[in-house]
Coordinates of C-alpha atoms and ligand atoms in Angstrom, one line a residue:
M200 CA 8.2 -8.4 25.5
Y201 CA 8.5 -6.4 22.3
N202 CA 11.0 -6.6 20.1
Q203 CA 10.7 -2.9 19.3
I204 CA 7.9 -0.3 19.3
G205 CA 7.4 2.2 16.6
P206 CA 8.3 4.9 15.6
L207 CA 5.6 5.9 13.8
S208 CA 6.5 5.7 9.5
L209 CA 2.9 6.0 8.3
L210 CA -0.3 6.7 9.1
V211 CA -3.1 5.4 7.1
F212 CA -6.5 7.2 7.9
Q213 CA -9.0 5.5 5.9
G214 CA -11.5 8.8 5.3
T215 CA -13.7 6.8 3.5
S216 CA -14.4 3.3 1.1
L217 CA -16.7 5.1 -0.4
C218 CA -15.4 5.0 -4.3
N219 CA -16.4 6.5 -7.4
I220 CA -15.4 3.7 -9.8
N221 CA -15.8 -0.1 -9.5
C222 CA -12.2 -2.1 -10.2
S223 CA -13.4 -5.4 -10.6
Y224 CA -10.1 -6.7 -8.4
C225 CA -10.9 -4.5 -5.2
Y226 CA -10.8 -5.8 -2.0
L227 CA -13.7 -3.7 -1.3
S228 CA -17.2 -5.0 -1.1
P229 CA -19.8 -3.2 -3.1
E230 CA -21.4 -2.2 0.0
E231 CA -18.0 -0.9 1.4
R232 CA -17.6 1.2 -1.9
S233 CA -21.3 3.0 -1.7
N234 CA -20.4 3.7 2.1
N235 CA -20.5 7.5 2.3
K236 CA -19.4 7.7 6.2
K237 CA -16.6 9.7 6.4
I238 CA -13.9 10.1 9.4
S239 CA -14.4 13.1 11.9
F240 CA -12.5 15.8 12.9
E241 CA -12.5 14.6 16.1
C242 CA -11.4 10.9 15.0
V243 CA -8.1 12.7 13.3
E244 CA -7.6 14.9 16.1
R245 CA -7.9 12.0 18.7
T246 CA -5.1 10.1 16.7
I247 CA -3.0 12.4 16.6
T248 CA -3.3 13.7 20.4
E249 CA -2.9 9.7 21.3
L250 CA -0.1 9.1 19.1
L251 CA 1.7 11.9 20.9
A252 CA 0.7 11.0 24.3
G253 CA 1.9 7.8 23.9
D254 CA 5.2 9.0 22.4
F255 CA 4.7 7.2 19.1
V256 CA 5.6 10.0 16.6
K257 CA 9.9 10.8 16.8
G258 CA 11.3 12.2 13.6
H259 CA 9.4 11.9 9.9
F260 CA 5.8 10.1 9.1
T261 CA 3.9 10.2 6.4
V262 CA -0.1 10.6 6.6
L263 CA -1.7 8.5 4.1
W264 CA -5.3 9.0 3.0
H265 CA -6.4 5.4 1.5
A266 CA -9.4 3.2 0.9
G267 CA -11.8 3.6 -1.5
E268 CA -11.7 6.9 -3.6
P269 CA -9.8 9.7 -1.1
L270 CA -10.6 12.9 -3.4
V271 CA -14.6 11.7 -3.2
L272 CA -14.3 13.6 -0.1
P273 CA -14.1 17.8 -1.0
I274 CA -11.3 19.9 -0.2
K275 CA -12.8 21.8 2.4
F276 CA -12.6 18.4 4.3
Y277 CA -8.9 18.3 4.0
V278 CA -8.1 21.8 4.4
E279 CA -9.8 21.4 8.0
A280 CA -8.2 18.2 8.3
F281 CA -4.6 18.9 7.4
D282 CA -4.7 22.4 9.2
R283 CA -6.1 20.5 12.3
I284 CA -3.2 17.5 12.2
K285 CA -0.8 20.4 11.5
A286 CA -1.8 22.3 14.7
L287 CA -1.6 19.7 16.8
L288 CA 2.2 18.5 16.1
P289 CA 5.2 20.0 17.5
V290 CA 7.4 21.9 14.9
N291 CA 9.9 19.4 15.8
I292 CA 8.0 16.5 14.3
Q293 CA 8.2 16.6 9.8
F294 CA 5.2 15.0 8.4
T295 CA 4.2 14.7 4.7
F296 CA 0.7 14.4 3.3
S297 CA -0.1 12.0 0.6
F298 CA -3.2 10.4 -1.1
Q299 CA -3.7 7.2 -3.3
T300 CA -6.2 7.8 -5.9
N301 CA -7.3 6.8 -9.1
A302 CA -7.1 10.3 -10.5
T303 CA -10.1 10.3 -12.2
L304 CA -11.6 13.7 -10.1
I305 CA -8.3 15.5 -10.5
N306 CA -9.1 18.7 -11.6
K307 CA -7.8 22.4 -11.3
E308 CA -8.6 23.0 -7.8
W309 CA -7.1 20.1 -6.5
C310 CA -4.0 20.7 -7.8
Q311 CA -3.8 23.7 -6.6
F312 CA -4.7 22.5 -3.0
I313 CA -2.1 19.5 -3.5
K314 CA 0.7 22.4 -4.7
D315 CA -0.3 24.4 -1.6
Y316 CA 0.0 21.4 0.9
D317 CA 3.1 19.9 -0.8
V318 CA 0.9 16.5 -0.5
E319 CA 2.6 13.3 -2.7
V320 CA 0.3 11.7 -4.7
G321 CA 0.0 8.2 -6.0
I322 CA -1.9 7.4 -8.7
S323 CA -3.4 4.1 -9.5
L324 CA -3.3 3.0 -13.4
D325 CA -3.0 -0.6 -14.5
G326 CA -1.1 0.3 -18.2
P327 CA -2.4 1.7 -21.3
E328 CA -6.0 1.8 -22.3
F329 CA -6.3 -1.6 -23.3
I330 CA -4.6 -2.9 -19.8
N331 CA -6.4 -0.5 -18.0
D332 CA -9.4 -1.0 -18.9
K333 CA -9.7 -4.5 -18.5
Y334 CA -10.5 -4.5 -14.7
R335 CA -10.2 -0.5 -14.4
L336 CA -13.9 0.1 -15.1
D337 CA -16.5 2.6 -13.7
K338 CA -20.4 2.2 -12.2
A339 CA -21.6 2.0 -15.4
G340 CA -19.1 -0.6 -16.5
K341 CA -16.9 2.0 -19.0
G342 CA -13.3 2.0 -18.8
T343 CA -11.6 5.2 -16.6
F344 CA -8.5 5.1 -18.8
D345 CA -9.0 8.8 -20.2
K346 CA -10.5 10.1 -16.9
T347 CA -7.2 9.0 -15.1
M348 CA -4.6 10.4 -17.7
R349 CA -7.0 14.0 -17.8
G350 CA -5.6 14.0 -14.2
I351 CA -2.5 12.8 -14.8
T352 CA -1.8 15.5 -17.4
L353 CA -3.1 18.3 -15.1
L354 CA -0.8 16.8 -12.4
R355 CA 1.8 17.5 -14.7
E356 CA 0.8 20.8 -15.8
Y357 CA 1.0 21.8 -11.9
G358 CA 4.9 20.4 -12.0
I359 CA 3.1 17.5 -9.4
P360 CA 5.5 14.6 -9.7
V361 CA 3.3 11.2 -11.0
N362 CA 3.6 7.9 -9.1
I363 CA 1.9 5.2 -10.5
I364 CA 0.6 2.1 -9.0
S365 CA 0.0 -0.4 -11.5
V366 CA -1.8 -4.1 -10.3
L367 CA -0.8 -6.9 -12.2
T368 CA -2.9 -9.6 -13.3
T369 CA -2.6 -12.8 -15.2
Y370 CA -3.7 -10.2 -18.3
S371 CA -1.2 -7.9 -17.8
L372 CA 1.5 -10.2 -17.0
K373 CA 1.4 -11.0 -20.5
Y374 CA 2.7 -7.4 -21.9
P375 CA 5.8 -6.6 -20.0
E376 CA 7.7 -4.8 -23.4
E377 CA 3.8 -3.1 -23.9
L378 CA 4.0 -1.8 -20.0
F379 CA 7.3 -0.4 -20.2
S380 CA 6.7 1.6 -23.4
F381 CA 3.7 3.0 -22.0
F382 CA 5.1 4.0 -18.6
H383 CA 8.3 5.5 -20.2
A384 CA 6.6 7.6 -22.4
L385 CA 4.3 8.9 -19.8
D386 CA 7.5 10.4 -18.1
I387 CA 6.3 9.1 -14.2
N388 CA 8.6 9.6 -11.5
S389 CA 8.0 6.8 -10.4
L390 CA 6.4 3.1 -10.9
S391 CA 5.7 0.7 -8.6
F392 CA 3.7 -3.5 -8.9
N393 CA 1.1 -4.6 -6.8
I394 CA 0.1 -8.1 -7.7
E395 CA -3.2 -9.1 -7.6
E396 CA -4.1 -10.2 -3.7
I397 CA -6.4 -12.9 -2.1
E398 CA -7.5 -9.9 0.1
G399 CA -10.7 -9.0 1.2
H400 CA -13.7 -9.2 -1.2
N401 CA -11.6 -10.5 -4.3
T402 CA -11.0 -14.1 -2.7
N403 CA -10.3 -15.4 -7.1
P404 CA -7.7 -13.4 -7.9
T405 CA -7.3 -13.9 -12.0
Y406 CA -4.2 -16.2 -11.5
Q407 CA -5.9 -18.8 -9.8
V408 CA -6.5 -20.3 -13.2
L409 CA -2.8 -21.3 -13.3
H410 CA -1.0 -23.6 -10.8
D411 CA 1.1 -22.0 -8.2
G412 CA 4.7 -22.8 -10.1
Q413 CA 3.3 -21.6 -13.4
I414 CA 1.9 -18.2 -12.2
R415 CA 5.6 -17.9 -10.0
Q416 CA 7.6 -18.7 -13.5
V417 CA 5.0 -15.9 -15.4
V418 CA 5.7 -13.1 -12.9
T419 CA 9.4 -13.9 -12.8
H420 CA 9.7 -13.6 -16.5
F421 CA 7.8 -10.4 -16.7
F422 CA 10.2 -8.9 -13.8
K423 CA 12.9 -10.1 -15.8
T424 CA 11.7 -8.5 -19.2
F425 CA 11.0 -5.4 -17.7
F426 CA 14.1 -5.2 -15.8
N427 CA 16.1 -5.4 -18.9
L428 CA 14.4 -2.7 -20.0
H429 CA 14.2 -0.3 -17.6
L430 CA 18.0 -0.8 -17.4
K431 CA 18.6 0.0 -21.0
S432 CA 16.5 2.6 -20.9
G433 CA 19.0 4.2 -18.2
K434 CA 16.4 4.1 -15.3
S435 CA 13.8 6.6 -16.4
F436 CA 12.0 6.3 -13.5
K437 CA 12.3 4.9 -10.3
L438 CA 10.9 1.3 -10.0
R439 CA 10.0 0.1 -7.0
E440 CA 11.2 -3.7 -7.1
Y441 CA 14.0 -2.9 -8.9
D442 CA 15.3 -1.0 -5.9
I443 CA 14.3 -3.3 -3.1
V444 CA 15.6 -6.0 -5.2
T445 CA 18.7 -4.0 -5.3
Q446 CA 18.7 -2.8 -1.9
K447 CA 18.1 -5.9 -0.6
I448 CA 20.6 -8.3 -1.9
L449 CA 23.6 -5.7 -2.6
F450 CA 22.9 -4.2 0.8
T451 CA 21.2 -7.1 3.1
D452 CA 25.0 -8.8 4.0
L453 CA 26.5 -5.3 4.9
Q454 CA 23.8 -4.5 7.4
A455 CA 23.9 -1.1 5.6
I456 CA 19.7 -1.7 5.5
K457 CA 17.4 -3.2 8.1
P458 CA 15.2 -5.7 6.3
F459 CA 12.4 -4.0 3.9
D460 CA 9.8 -5.6 5.1
S461 CA 10.6 -5.2 8.9
E462 CA 7.9 -2.3 9.0
L463 CA 5.2 -4.6 8.3
T464 CA 6.6 -6.6 11.1
N465 CA 7.2 -3.7 13.7
T466 CA 4.7 -2.7 16.6
Y467 CA 2.8 0.6 15.6
S468 CA 5.3 1.6 12.8
I469 CA 2.8 1.5 10.7
I470 CA -0.7 2.5 12.0
T471 CA -4.4 2.1 10.5
V472 CA -7.4 3.7 11.3
D473 CA -10.9 3.5 10.0
T474 CA -14.0 6.0 10.0
E475 CA -14.7 4.4 13.4
G476 CA -11.3 5.2 15.2
N477 CA -10.8 1.8 15.2
F478 CA -7.2 1.0 14.4
S479 CA -4.7 -1.8 13.6
T480 CA -1.1 -2.2 12.9
F481 CA 1.7 -4.1 10.7
S482 CA -0.2 -4.0 7.3
P483 CA -2.7 -1.0 6.6
E484 CA -4.9 -3.9 5.0
L485 CA -5.4 -6.0 8.6
I486 CA -7.6 -3.4 9.7
S487 CA -10.9 -5.0 7.8
Q488 CA -9.5 -8.4 8.1
I489 CA -10.4 -10.9 10.4
D490 CA -8.5 -14.5 11.3
A491 CA -9.3 -17.8 11.2
M492 CA -11.4 -17.8 14.6
G493 CA -13.5 -15.2 12.9
N494 CA -11.7 -12.0 15.4
S495 CA -11.1 -9.1 13.7
L496 CA -7.4 -7.8 13.7
V497 CA -8.6 -4.3 15.3
F498 CA -6.5 -3.8 18.5
G499 CA -8.3 -0.9 20.3
N500 CA -9.9 2.7 19.2
V501 CA -8.6 6.2 19.6
F502 CA -11.4 7.4 21.3
E503 CA -10.4 5.2 24.4
E504 CA -8.0 7.1 26.9
N505 CA -4.1 6.3 26.1
A506 CA -5.5 4.2 23.5
F507 CA -2.4 3.2 21.7
T508 CA -0.4 2.2 24.8
K509 CA -3.4 0.5 26.5
A510 CA -3.8 -1.7 23.6
L511 CA -0.3 -3.3 23.6
S512 CA -1.0 -4.4 27.3
S513 CA -4.1 -6.2 26.0
E514 CA -4.2 -10.0 25.7
K515 CA -5.3 -9.7 22.0
F516 CA -2.3 -8.0 21.1
K517 CA 0.2 -10.1 23.0
A518 CA -0.9 -13.0 21.5
K519 CA -1.4 -11.8 17.9
Y520 CA 2.3 -10.4 18.4
L521 CA 3.7 -13.6 19.6
E522 CA 1.7 -15.7 16.6
L523 CA 3.2 -13.1 14.6
Q524 CA 7.1 -13.8 15.3
T525 CA 6.2 -17.5 15.6
G526 CA 5.4 -17.0 12.1
I527 CA 9.0 -15.3 11.1
A528 CA 10.8 -17.7 13.0
L529 CA 9.4 -20.3 10.6
C530 CA 10.3 -18.0 8.2
K531 CA 13.8 -18.0 8.9
D532 CA 14.2 -21.7 9.9
N533 CA 12.4 -22.8 6.0
C534 CA 13.2 -19.9 3.6
S535 CA 16.2 -19.2 2.0
Y536 CA 15.3 -15.8 0.9
F537 CA 14.5 -14.6 4.4
N538 CA 17.8 -12.5 5.0
V539 CA 16.5 -10.7 2.0
C540 CA 12.6 -10.5 3.1
G541 CA 12.7 -10.5 6.7
G542 CA 9.7 -12.3 7.2
G543 CA 6.6 -11.3 4.7
T544 CA 3.6 -9.3 5.0
P545 CA 1.1 -10.4 7.9
S546 CA -2.0 -9.5 6.0
N547 CA -1.2 -12.1 3.5
K548 CA -0.5 -14.7 5.8
N549 CA -3.8 -13.9 7.1
S550 CA -5.9 -13.7 4.3
E551 CA -4.4 -16.6 2.8
F552 CA -4.3 -18.4 5.9
G553 CA -6.2 -17.3 8.5
R554 CA -3.0 -16.7 10.5
F555 CA 0.5 -15.1 11.2
D556 CA 2.7 -18.5 12.2
V557 CA 3.1 -19.7 8.9
D558 CA 5.6 -18.9 6.4
E559 CA 5.2 -19.3 2.8
T560 CA 2.5 -17.3 0.9
I561 CA 1.3 -17.6 -2.6
Y562 CA 2.1 -13.9 -2.1
C563 CA 5.6 -13.5 -0.9
N564 CA 6.1 -16.2 -3.9
L565 CA 4.8 -13.6 -6.1
S566 CA 6.4 -10.4 -4.4
S567 CA 9.0 -10.9 -3.0
K568 CA 10.3 -14.6 -4.8
A569 CA 9.9 -13.5 -7.8
P570 CA 11.5 -10.3 -8.5
I571 CA 14.5 -11.7 -6.5
D572 CA 14.8 -14.3 -9.1
A573 CA 14.3 -12.2 -12.2
F574 CA 17.4 -9.8 -10.7
L575 CA 19.6 -12.9 -9.8
E576 CA 18.8 -14.5 -13.5
L577 CA 19.8 -10.8 -15.1
V578 CA 23.0 -10.5 -13.5
Ligands
SF4_41 S1 9.7 -15.1 1.4 FE1 8.0 -16.0 2.2 S2 8.7 -17.7 3.2 FE2 10.7 -16.4 2.3 S3 10.8 -15.5 4.2 FE3 9.5 -13.8 3.0 S4 7.5 -14.7 3.4 FE4 8.9 -15.7 4.6

């Protein structure tokens, strides 16, 4: 009944939800951010063993450590976890380790470890100090800009590429020129924007003060200005939103690429595992969400025998898969952006409506349609 299963492209380990800082737009609750439980080595090994047993790993995949702040766990934890993963994977399987970090804990030892294991690093930084420190605060309420910049400086000293993820809020959307100048001067490898989302603990994003049409206009204007500056600079760094939009628009008709968002709606292309061994698929965020009926979107646990294969035949998974396909069909019927979107992100459909069988979300208006509109207004 499934269109396609796997292959695995992204394995997300939520190794801990503990975080050393306290961003005001965080999707984790204060309790989750203070919970120091960590994933066990057995859980990590079971995950890999079960994925191999189900034949879901082929080609290349990324092992991303995300949720909370991964670097609150000691280097020796990752040395052992990484070595155990490497020992289990056959030589023909290629993989990359990756951290999504606030970079405030980066020191020379971390840089050496990152180099030794060739780890990709994504850094959360919202922009210059007056923008970053509006919402990215430590537990004492102080800004985190200086500490993150210290981490970035060290990474660069070690020749480690700096990839930035910047959250866009109603505040930062006012400053496209300032953001561009800042990131241009920082000599980064890549920049990705995440529009603040209605997700988990963050039920009141800053843009709720604006009505839907107004915020979409603001976001479109932001991207138009930013894309323009990016082009004028000769594309001095990779800009995810520009690259995605141009790929989608230029290649979708030629069917040279599959729809960009397809991994988010394809079974087991993305798998997320939490500290208890519970797993989910489609959008990584689903693992901590519930639907409108109060049911979790966890589909199994890696400690069960044949965990990933067994989950596919469960009534729960089948029902959610059909719900997802209904939502994609609605998108196809109702949305002129479908060919370049592919049907949206399940986690945003669920966090906004509590179900997958819907089409338009606030998120898709701001994160899919607005950048496409901005690009089309420029050309
Ligand atoms: S832009 Fe929104 S409504 Fe359109 S296809 Fe994507 S998710 Fe569906």
